[in-house]
Tab-separated table of C-alpha atoms in Angstrom:
chain	number	residue	atom	x	y	z
A	48	MET	CA	0.000	0.000	0.000
A	49	ASP	CA	1.066	3.614	-0.512
A	50	LEU	CA	-0.442	4.820	2.746
A	51	LEU	CA	-2.057	3.133	5.723
A	52	ILE	CA	-3.992	5.021	8.399
A	53	LYS	CA	-4.237	2.977	11.579
A	54	GLN	CA	-7.104	3.105	14.080
A	55	ALA	CA	-9.010	6.181	12.965
A	56	ARG	CA	-12.465	7.103	14.216
A	57	LEU	CA	-14.955	7.387	11.368
A	58	ASN	CA	-18.089	7.562	13.523
A	59	ASP	CA	-18.778	7.831	17.230
A	60	GLY	CA	-19.915	4.603	18.853
A	61	GLU	CA	-18.284	2.429	16.199
A	62	ALA	CA	-15.052	0.453	16.168
A	63	LEU	CA	-11.896	2.230	15.071
A	64	GLN	CA	-10.849	1.474	11.498
A	65	ASP	CA	-7.712	1.063	9.411
A	66	ILE	CA	-7.806	2.726	5.979
A	67	ALA	CA	-5.558	1.505	3.176
A	68	ILE	CA	-4.761	3.818	0.257
A	69	GLU	CA	-3.183	3.004	-3.067
A	70	ASN	CA	-2.883	5.009	-6.307
A	71	GLY	CA	-4.839	7.876	-4.788
A	72	LYS	CA	-7.847	5.742	-3.846
A	73	ILE	CA	-9.175	4.156	-0.671
A	74	VAL	CA	-8.812	0.435	-1.373
A	75	LYS	CA	-9.736	-1.125	1.958
A	76	ILE	CA	-11.405	-0.178	5.244
A	77	ALA	CA	-11.361	-2.715	8.074
A	78	PRO	CA	-10.898	-2.904	11.865
A	79	THR	CA	-7.401	-4.275	11.238
A	80	ILE	CA	-5.257	-4.275	8.102
A	81	ASP	CA	-1.969	-6.121	8.499
A	82	GLU	CA	-0.495	-5.347	5.089
A	83	THR	CA	2.612	-3.186	4.797
A	84	ALA	CA	2.633	0.350	3.417
A	85	ASN	CA	5.178	2.911	2.313
A	86	GLU	CA	3.862	5.285	4.974
A	87	VAL	CA	1.852	4.582	8.112
A	88	ILE	CA	-0.121	7.160	10.084
A	89	GLU	CA	-1.041	6.237	13.659
A	90	ALA	CA	-4.394	7.974	14.158
A	91	ASP	CA	-4.720	6.737	17.757
A	92	GLY	CA	-8.498	7.133	17.728
A	93	ARG	CA	-8.549	10.600	16.178
A	94	VAL	CA	-11.432	11.543	13.898
A	95	LEU	CA	-10.919	11.098	10.164
A	96	ILE	CA	-13.187	13.075	7.831
A	97	PRO	CA	-13.322	13.634	4.077
A	98	GLY	CA	-11.437	16.706	2.856
A	99	LEU	CA	-13.130	20.024	3.551
A	100	VAL	CA	-14.869	21.590	0.553
A	101	GLU	CA	-14.619	25.382	0.291
A	102	SER	CA	-17.626	26.098	-1.922
A	103	HIS	CA	-17.562	29.907	-2.196
A	104	ILE	CA	-14.466	32.094	-1.934
A	105	HIS	CA	-12.807	34.981	-3.785
A	106	LEU	CA	-9.082	34.266	-3.935
A	107	ASP	CA	-8.362	37.082	-6.389
A	108	LYS	CA	-9.404	39.866	-4.025
A	109	ALA	CA	-8.137	38.403	-0.746
A	110	LEU	CA	-5.813	40.264	1.615
A	111	ILE	CA	-6.429	43.860	0.473
A	112	ALA	CA	-8.230	45.248	3.540
A	113	ASP	CA	-5.268	47.485	4.417
A	114	ARG	CA	-5.245	49.235	1.024
A	115	GLU	CA	-8.524	51.084	1.402
A	116	PRO	CA	-10.871	50.204	4.268
A	117	ASN	CA	-14.642	49.975	4.080
A	118	LYS	CA	-15.341	52.563	6.773
A	119	SER	CA	-19.137	52.251	6.795
A	120	GLY	CA	-19.095	48.464	6.807
A	121	THR	CA	-21.862	48.407	4.194
A	122	LEU	CA	-22.184	46.243	1.094
A	123	LYS	CA	-22.495	49.376	-1.035
A	124	GLU	CA	-19.140	50.755	0.101
A	125	ALA	CA	-17.497	47.310	-0.143
A	126	ILE	CA	-18.451	47.142	-3.813
A	127	GLN	CA	-17.318	50.740	-4.397
A	128	VAL	CA	-13.955	50.293	-2.649
A	129	THR	CA	-13.209	47.055	-4.479
A	130	ALA	CA	-14.218	48.493	-7.858
A	131	LYS	CA	-11.807	51.388	-7.230
A	132	LEU	CA	-8.941	49.044	-6.328
A	133	LYS	CA	-9.334	46.424	-9.048
A	134	PRO	CA	-7.849	48.487	-11.908
A	135	THR	CA	-4.682	48.797	-9.790
A	136	PHE	CA	-4.222	45.029	-9.510
A	137	THR	CA	-1.292	43.602	-11.446
A	138	GLU	CA	-0.899	39.959	-12.387
A	139	GLU	CA	1.921	39.578	-9.861
A	140	ASP	CA	-0.182	41.202	-7.141
A	141	VAL	CA	-3.182	38.936	-7.710
A	142	TYR	CA	-0.998	35.860	-8.027
A	143	ASN	CA	0.845	36.458	-4.755
A	144	ARG	CA	-2.261	37.287	-2.723
A	145	ALA	CA	-4.346	34.467	-4.165
A	146	LYS	CA	-1.496	32.018	-3.613
A	147	GLN	CA	-1.233	33.059	0.024
A	148	ALA	CA	-4.972	32.688	0.545
A	149	LEU	CA	-4.975	29.332	-1.258
A	150	GLU	CA	-2.238	28.007	1.002
A	151	MET	CA	-4.204	29.232	4.032
A	152	ILE	CA	-7.188	27.070	3.135
A	153	ILE	CA	-5.041	24.078	2.144
A	154	ARG	CA	-3.254	24.259	5.487
A	155	ARG	CA	-6.641	24.121	7.209
A	156	GLY	CA	-7.936	21.060	5.435
A	157	ALA	CA	-9.579	22.140	2.179
A	158	THR	CA	-8.997	19.630	-0.612
A	159	THR	CA	-11.498	21.168	-3.052
A	160	VAL	CA	-12.328	24.833	-3.637
A	161	ARG	CA	-14.741	26.767	-5.840
A	162	THR	CA	-13.428	30.288	-6.313
A	163	HIS	CA	-15.234	33.172	-7.979
A	164	SER	CA	-12.841	35.078	-10.213
A	165	GLU	CA	-13.910	38.417	-11.583
A	166	PHE	CA	-13.249	40.420	-14.691
A	167	ASP	CA	-14.698	43.528	-16.297
A	168	PRO	CA	-13.732	46.029	-18.993
A	169	ALA	CA	-11.824	48.167	-16.456
A	170	GLN	CA	-9.449	45.447	-15.206
A	171	GLY	CA	-9.682	42.950	-18.055
A	172	PHE	CA	-8.694	39.349	-17.296
A	173	THR	CA	-5.713	40.273	-15.098
A	174	GLY	CA	-6.836	38.321	-12.049
A	175	PHE	CA	-8.761	35.639	-13.906
A	176	LYS	CA	-5.629	34.493	-15.746
A	177	MET	CA	-3.695	34.191	-12.478
A	178	ILE	CA	-6.430	32.082	-10.870
A	179	LEU	CA	-6.323	29.699	-13.821
A	180	LYS	CA	-2.535	29.565	-13.432
A	181	LEU	CA	-2.829	28.692	-9.736
A	182	LYS	CA	-5.418	26.030	-10.515
A	183	GLU	CA	-2.823	24.233	-12.610
A	184	GLU	CA	0.109	24.837	-10.256
A	185	TYR	CA	-1.733	23.527	-7.178
A	186	LYS	CA	-3.639	20.662	-8.811
A	187	ASP	CA	-1.758	18.077	-6.726
A	188	MET	CA	-2.777	19.803	-3.481
A	189	ILE	CA	-6.317	20.991	-4.157
A	190	ASP	CA	-8.965	20.653	-6.856
A	191	MET	CA	-10.165	24.077	-8.001
A	192	GLN	CA	-13.362	25.052	-9.772
A	193	VAL	CA	-13.151	28.559	-11.245
A	194	VAL	CA	-16.345	30.604	-11.540
A	195	ALA	CA	-16.558	33.275	-14.252
A	196	PHE	CA	-17.872	36.114	-12.097
A	197	PRO	CA	-19.102	39.551	-13.338
A	198	GLN	CA	-18.981	41.463	-10.034
A	199	GLU	CA	-19.844	44.807	-11.646
A	200	GLY	CA	-22.857	43.364	-13.460
A	201	ILE	CA	-23.202	42.518	-17.141
A	202	PHE	CA	-25.645	45.005	-18.597
A	203	LYS	CA	-24.361	47.758	-16.285
A	204	ALA	CA	-20.813	47.239	-17.575
A	205	PRO	CA	-20.916	47.180	-21.394
A	206	GLY	CA	-18.432	44.713	-22.802
A	207	THR	CA	-18.834	42.230	-19.962
A	208	GLU	CA	-21.225	39.967	-21.862
A	209	LYS	CA	-18.543	39.273	-24.469
A	210	MET	CA	-16.019	38.662	-21.683
A	211	MET	CA	-18.300	36.054	-20.115
A	212	TYR	CA	-18.046	33.920	-23.245
A	213	GLU	CA	-14.304	34.564	-23.458
A	214	ALA	CA	-13.873	33.443	-19.833
A	215	MET	CA	-15.650	30.178	-20.572
A	216	ASP	CA	-13.434	29.625	-23.604
A	217	MET	CA	-10.378	30.314	-21.432
A	218	GLY	CA	-11.295	27.494	-19.063
A	219	ALA	CA	-13.848	28.618	-16.478
A	220	ASP	CA	-15.626	25.667	-14.860
A	221	VAL	CA	-18.804	27.408	-13.689
A	222	VAL	CA	-20.932	30.334	-14.929
A	223	GLY	CA	-21.306	32.993	-12.244
A	224	GLY	CA	-23.685	35.903	-11.930
A	225	ILE	CA	-24.944	38.667	-9.658
A	226	PRO	CA	-28.598	39.496	-10.409
A	227	TYR	CA	-28.977	41.959	-7.512
A	228	ASN	CA	-26.173	44.165	-8.878
A	229	ASP	CA	-27.494	44.318	-12.425
A	230	ALA	CA	-30.661	45.457	-14.144
A	231	PRO	CA	-32.949	43.911	-14.996
A	232	ALA	CA	-32.219	40.966	-12.704
A	233	ASN	CA	-34.378	38.444	-14.557
A	234	GLU	CA	-32.671	39.181	-17.880
A	235	HIS	CA	-29.319	38.759	-16.127
A	236	ILE	CA	-30.461	35.299	-15.003
A	237	ASP	CA	-31.684	34.457	-18.520
A	238	LEU	CA	-28.280	35.322	-19.982
A	239	ILE	CA	-26.456	33.235	-17.381
A	240	PHE	CA	-28.566	30.210	-18.305
A	241	GLU	CA	-27.944	30.850	-22.000
A	242	ILE	CA	-24.185	30.774	-21.411
A	243	ALA	CA	-24.350	27.776	-19.066
A	244	LYS	CA	-26.368	25.731	-21.540
A	245	LYS	CA	-24.015	26.610	-24.399
A	246	TYR	CA	-21.042	25.226	-22.448
A	247	ASN	CA	-22.964	22.635	-20.377
A	248	LYS	CA	-21.695	24.157	-17.126
A	249	ASP	CA	-23.210	24.602	-13.677
A	250	ILE	CA	-24.371	27.985	-12.389
A	251	ASP	CA	-23.343	29.803	-9.198
A	252	LEU	CA	-24.943	33.167	-8.411
A	253	HIS	CA	-24.495	35.862	-5.803
A	254	GLN	CA	-28.201	36.016	-5.038
A	255	ASP	CA	-30.434	38.559	-3.252
A	256	PHE	CA	-27.728	39.955	-0.983
A	257	ALA	CA	-29.828	42.576	0.800
A	258	ASP	CA	-31.306	43.473	4.170
A	259	GLU	CA	-34.839	43.680	2.775
A	260	ALA	CA	-36.881	41.316	0.620
A	261	ASP	CA	-38.585	43.865	-1.612
A	262	GLU	CA	-36.592	43.227	-4.820
A	263	THR	CA	-35.716	39.542	-4.897
A	264	SER	CA	-35.317	37.330	-7.957
A	265	ILE	CA	-34.976	33.955	-6.218
A	266	GLU	CA	-38.445	32.794	-7.249
A	267	TYR	CA	-37.736	33.577	-10.884
A	268	LEU	CA	-34.438	31.706	-10.570
A	269	CYS	CA	-36.259	28.635	-9.230
A	270	GLU	CA	-38.799	28.735	-12.059
A	271	LYS	CA	-36.041	29.177	-14.645
A	272	THR	CA	-34.025	26.317	-13.150
A	273	ILE	CA	-36.950	23.914	-13.431
A	274	LYS	CA	-37.887	25.126	-16.911
A	275	GLU	CA	-34.327	24.554	-18.181
A	276	GLY	CA	-33.936	21.186	-16.463
A	277	TYR	CA	-31.101	22.480	-14.285
A	278	GLU	CA	-32.287	21.060	-10.965
A	279	GLY	CA	-29.295	20.460	-8.661
A	280	ARG	CA	-26.937	22.420	-10.923
A	281	VAL	CA	-27.624	25.898	-9.562
A	282	SER	CA	-26.004	27.304	-6.420
A	283	VAL	CA	-26.574	30.640	-4.713
A	284	GLY	CA	-24.431	32.532	-2.217
A	285	HIS	CA	-25.599	34.977	0.467
A	286	LEU	CA	-29.395	34.954	-0.144
A	287	THR	CA	-29.701	37.167	2.935
A	288	ALA	CA	-32.957	38.829	1.816
A	289	LEU	CA	-34.831	35.674	2.837
A	290	HIS	CA	-34.356	36.589	6.498
A	291	ALA	CA	-36.677	39.592	5.969
A	292	MET	CA	-39.540	37.641	4.358
A	293	LYS	CA	-42.762	37.019	6.231
A	294	LYS	CA	-43.493	33.405	7.056
A	295	ASP	CA	-46.037	32.655	4.323
A	296	GLU	CA	-43.861	34.175	1.609
A	297	LEU	CA	-40.731	32.503	2.971
A	298	ASP	CA	-42.406	29.091	3.103
A	299	ARG	CA	-43.528	29.478	-0.507
A	300	VAL	CA	-40.060	30.502	-1.690
A	301	ILE	CA	-38.281	27.752	0.212
A	302	GLY	CA	-40.711	25.217	-1.224
A	303	LYS	CA	-39.785	26.339	-4.737
A	304	MET	CA	-36.082	26.190	-3.870
A	305	ALA	CA	-36.434	22.620	-2.655
A	306	GLN	CA	-38.292	21.691	-5.840
A	307	ALA	CA	-35.551	23.267	-7.989
A	308	LYS	CA	-32.843	21.642	-5.829
A	309	ILE	CA	-31.031	24.951	-5.398
A	310	ASN	CA	-27.791	24.667	-3.381
A	311	VAL	CA	-27.390	27.483	-0.842
A	312	MET	CA	-24.042	28.812	0.421
A	313	PRO	CA	-24.607	30.947	3.555
A	314	LEU	CA	-21.543	33.134	4.169
A	315	PRO	CA	-21.856	34.079	7.847
A	316	ALA	CA	-18.516	35.883	8.263
A	317	THR	CA	-19.387	38.333	5.491
A	318	ASP	CA	-23.139	38.518	5.936
A	319	LEU	CA	-22.887	39.312	9.656
A	320	HIS	CA	-20.282	41.977	8.983
A	321	LEU	CA	-22.142	43.793	6.208
A	322	GLY	CA	-25.750	43.107	7.078
A	323	ALA	CA	-28.275	45.307	8.908
A	324	ARG	CA	-25.897	48.280	9.053
A	325	ASN	CA	-28.813	50.719	9.052
A	326	ASP	CA	-30.674	49.083	11.943
A	327	GLU	CA	-30.585	51.443	14.925
A	328	TYR	CA	-32.092	49.007	17.429
A	329	ASN	CA	-33.036	45.313	17.544
A	330	VAL	CA	-30.266	44.801	14.990
A	331	ARG	CA	-30.933	41.808	12.746
A	332	ARG	CA	-28.489	38.996	12.033
A	333	ALA	CA	-29.145	39.374	8.289
A	334	VAL	CA	-28.131	35.793	7.500
A	335	THR	CA	-30.253	33.504	5.341
A	336	PRO	CA	-32.489	31.212	7.472
A	337	ILE	CA	-30.217	28.187	7.587
A	338	ARG	CA	-32.394	25.930	9.751
A	339	LYS	CA	-35.606	26.503	7.787
A	340	LEU	CA	-33.823	25.853	4.512
A	341	ARG	CA	-32.162	22.740	5.905
A	342	ASP	CA	-35.424	21.411	7.341
A	343	ALA	CA	-37.112	21.849	3.944
A	344	GLY	CA	-34.490	19.654	2.305
A	345	VAL	CA	-32.425	22.426	0.717
A	346	ASN	CA	-28.727	21.567	0.426
A	347	ILE	CA	-26.816	23.934	2.767
A	348	CYS	CA	-23.079	24.568	2.302
A	349	LEU	CA	-21.223	26.915	4.667
A	350	ALA	CA	-18.402	28.878	3.064
A	351	THR	CA	-15.819	31.612	3.670
A	352	ASN	CA	-16.492	34.120	0.851
A	353	ASN	CA	-13.700	36.628	1.522
A	354	ILE	CA	-10.522	36.873	3.552
A	355	ARG	CA	-9.440	40.329	4.744
A	356	ASN	CA	-10.902	42.743	2.252
A	357	ALA	CA	-13.679	45.358	2.100
A	358	PHE	CA	-16.363	42.669	2.297
A	359	THR	CA	-14.812	40.730	5.204
A	360	PRO	CA	-11.886	42.408	6.986
A	361	TYR	CA	-10.832	39.277	8.898
A	362	GLY	CA	-10.511	35.521	8.507
A	363	ASN	CA	-7.805	32.894	8.066
A	364	GLY	CA	-9.378	30.453	5.638
A	365	ASP	CA	-10.533	27.991	8.289
A	366	LEU	CA	-13.855	26.426	7.280
A	367	ILE	CA	-14.290	24.858	10.700
A	368	GLN	CA	-14.191	28.327	12.263
A	369	ILE	CA	-16.812	29.433	9.736
A	370	ALA	CA	-18.944	26.459	10.748
A	371	MET	CA	-18.466	27.277	14.425
A	372	LEU	CA	-19.617	30.841	13.713
A	373	ALA	CA	-22.727	29.479	12.007
A	374	VAL	CA	-23.661	27.412	15.063
A	375	PRO	CA	-24.860	30.323	17.244
A	376	VAL	CA	-25.858	32.491	14.277
A	377	GLY	CA	-28.122	29.820	12.810
A	378	HIS	CA	-29.262	28.288	16.116
A	379	LEU	CA	-27.490	25.063	15.222
A	380	GLY	CA	-26.158	24.182	18.669
A	381	GLY	CA	-28.976	21.889	19.761
A	382	ALA	CA	-28.449	18.179	20.245
A	383	ASP	CA	-30.237	17.370	16.983
A	384	ASP	CA	-28.800	20.307	15.063
A	385	LEU	CA	-25.077	20.102	15.773
A	386	PRO	CA	-24.540	16.813	13.880
A	387	THR	CA	-25.887	18.516	10.736
A	388	VAL	CA	-23.132	21.153	10.715
A	389	LEU	CA	-20.053	19.111	9.756
A	390	PRO	CA	-21.770	17.892	6.561
A	391	MET	CA	-22.277	21.567	5.627
A	392	ILE	CA	-18.514	21.824	4.973
A	393	THR	CA	-17.995	18.285	3.667
A	394	GLU	CA	-20.719	16.134	2.072
A	395	ASN	CA	-23.158	18.949	1.250
A	396	PRO	CA	-20.757	21.152	-0.732
A	397	ALA	CA	-19.305	18.037	-2.372
A	398	LYS	CA	-22.801	17.356	-3.680
A	399	ALA	CA	-23.233	20.969	-4.802
A	400	LEU	CA	-19.917	20.890	-6.676
A	401	GLY	CA	-20.704	17.562	-8.312
A	402	LEU	CA	-17.919	15.547	-6.660
A	403	THR	CA	-18.904	11.980	-7.444
A	404	ASP	CA	-15.834	10.240	-5.964
A	405	TYR	CA	-15.966	11.996	-2.590
A	406	GLY	CA	-16.215	10.415	0.858
A	407	ILE	CA	-14.698	7.754	3.049
A	408	ALA	CA	-15.532	4.486	1.335
A	409	GLU	CA	-13.665	1.886	-0.653
A	410	GLY	CA	-13.107	3.090	-4.194
A	411	LYS	CA	-13.402	6.782	-3.351
A	412	LYS	CA	-10.661	9.345	-3.871
A	413	ALA	CA	-8.356	9.562	-0.842
A	414	ASP	CA	-8.970	13.221	0.075
A	415	LEU	CA	-8.917	13.096	3.855
A	416	VAL	CA	-8.292	15.142	6.994
A	417	LEU	CA	-7.245	13.739	10.358
A	418	LEU	CA	-8.517	15.953	13.177
A	419	ASP	CA	-6.953	16.323	16.599
A	420	THR	CA	-10.116	15.242	18.392
A	421	LYS	CA	-11.381	11.788	19.291
A	422	VAL	CA	-15.104	12.594	19.274
A	423	LYS	CA	-16.725	13.214	15.905
A	424	ALA	CA	-19.620	15.066	17.563
A	425	ASN	CA	-17.039	17.635	18.691
A	426	ALA	CA	-15.404	18.058	15.285
A	427	ILE	CA	-16.794	21.575	14.941
A	428	ILE	CA	-16.944	22.858	18.514
A	429	ASP	CA	-13.388	21.737	19.316
A	430	ILE	CA	-12.074	23.656	16.279
A	431	PRO	CA	-9.416	20.932	16.227
A	432	GLU	CA	-6.002	21.105	14.622
A	433	ARG	CA	-5.757	19.436	11.239
A	434	VAL	CA	-3.053	16.891	12.071
A	435	TYR	CA	-2.812	15.464	8.554
A	436	VAL	CA	-4.266	16.626	5.248
A	437	ILE	CA	-4.212	14.015	2.498
A	438	LYS	CA	-4.867	14.798	-1.165
A	439	ASN	CA	-5.136	12.024	-3.753
A	440	GLY	CA	-3.541	9.667	-1.250
A	441	CYS	CA	-0.516	11.890	-0.601
A	442	VAL	CA	0.179	13.761	2.625
A	443	THR	CA	0.149	17.492	1.836
A	444	VAL	CA	0.042	18.873	5.395
A	445	LYS	CA	1.434	17.431	8.619
A	446	VAL	CA	1.217	19.217	11.961
A	447	ASP	CA	3.009	18.429	15.204
A	448	THR	CA	0.340	18.630	17.930
A	449	LYS	CA	2.674	18.219	20.892
A	450	VAL	CA	2.258	21.075	23.372
A	451	THR	CA	4.774	21.925	26.066
A	452	ILE	CA	3.781	24.245	28.914
A	453	ASN	CA	6.649	25.701	30.892
A	454	ARG	CA	5.767	26.845	34.409
């Protein structure tokens, strides 16, 4: 065997297991495997999980918070500040920052990432080209899906429609969009579907990112998804406007989302920071209703969104910290709720991203993370160290967990 993991905990209340890996695949799982291996990892009862899946992040605009701060903390100023900075980005600048952010998430257990990469007539494809370059350079450490993302809108920024097609021809994996920052929103959605169908690609939209629910397009998106036969192939990030809907309207919308099999990426670090900035009392959380969506059968995937920029001036790329943040924000700390959180950064986003060979089972790709905790139920609340990160059966990250306290 190439790699043998000894006595790992896959589930609480079950016997510890050995996991044998060869040619990048899990070939055997059993209570004891006596065969030899080139490398042996003694898990000693620690929890082994599939690789974390970062389903929504912007690597190309990470780590720029110190260049021009978003003083109001609003979404409007975040967009304005970033639009002002983007024309100053050079290829070297984007490459170095995105590389640093990419290594941050790899170090913390991500083995797959979907990153939105933007372009527009003002900045051209400066950053987009560098993200494609990093995708190739880091392919042995992380699988990357690149979303063609028109942050400034399409109709609002003449020339962007042509660039959308060019981005797909250059190698984008997913068609992105931002209906709330374009006009009219429904025509924006129609164009995104037109492009996606031409290239047979999935869709991932920044959807209804607002404090109020008076100008949403989520229902139209659901209807369009069903009409085009795209059920399960459409994902949306933010979707914060749902928190402001009255119960009857919300129930109707969520029912349509479940029917269309829309994947939802709540982004609590960003949405909490930017949301409800004009509330003077009884300040709202302004995060999409995670529990109600989950309970209706909607696929929920927690994600980072941004690291240290005008949209999110903090963060270190740790998805488990994002999940821990979502626990109190989404009222997910109950005995029945907490077990549903770990899948929101593993199995659920793997489903949204179409990863068919994901998971801990014989025959699956060996993308794994060994956590420094021995209770799977505590995998989120412990915020445990990632002791080993394994990609395609190869160890990419190894951490010494020994702690010495001098007194």
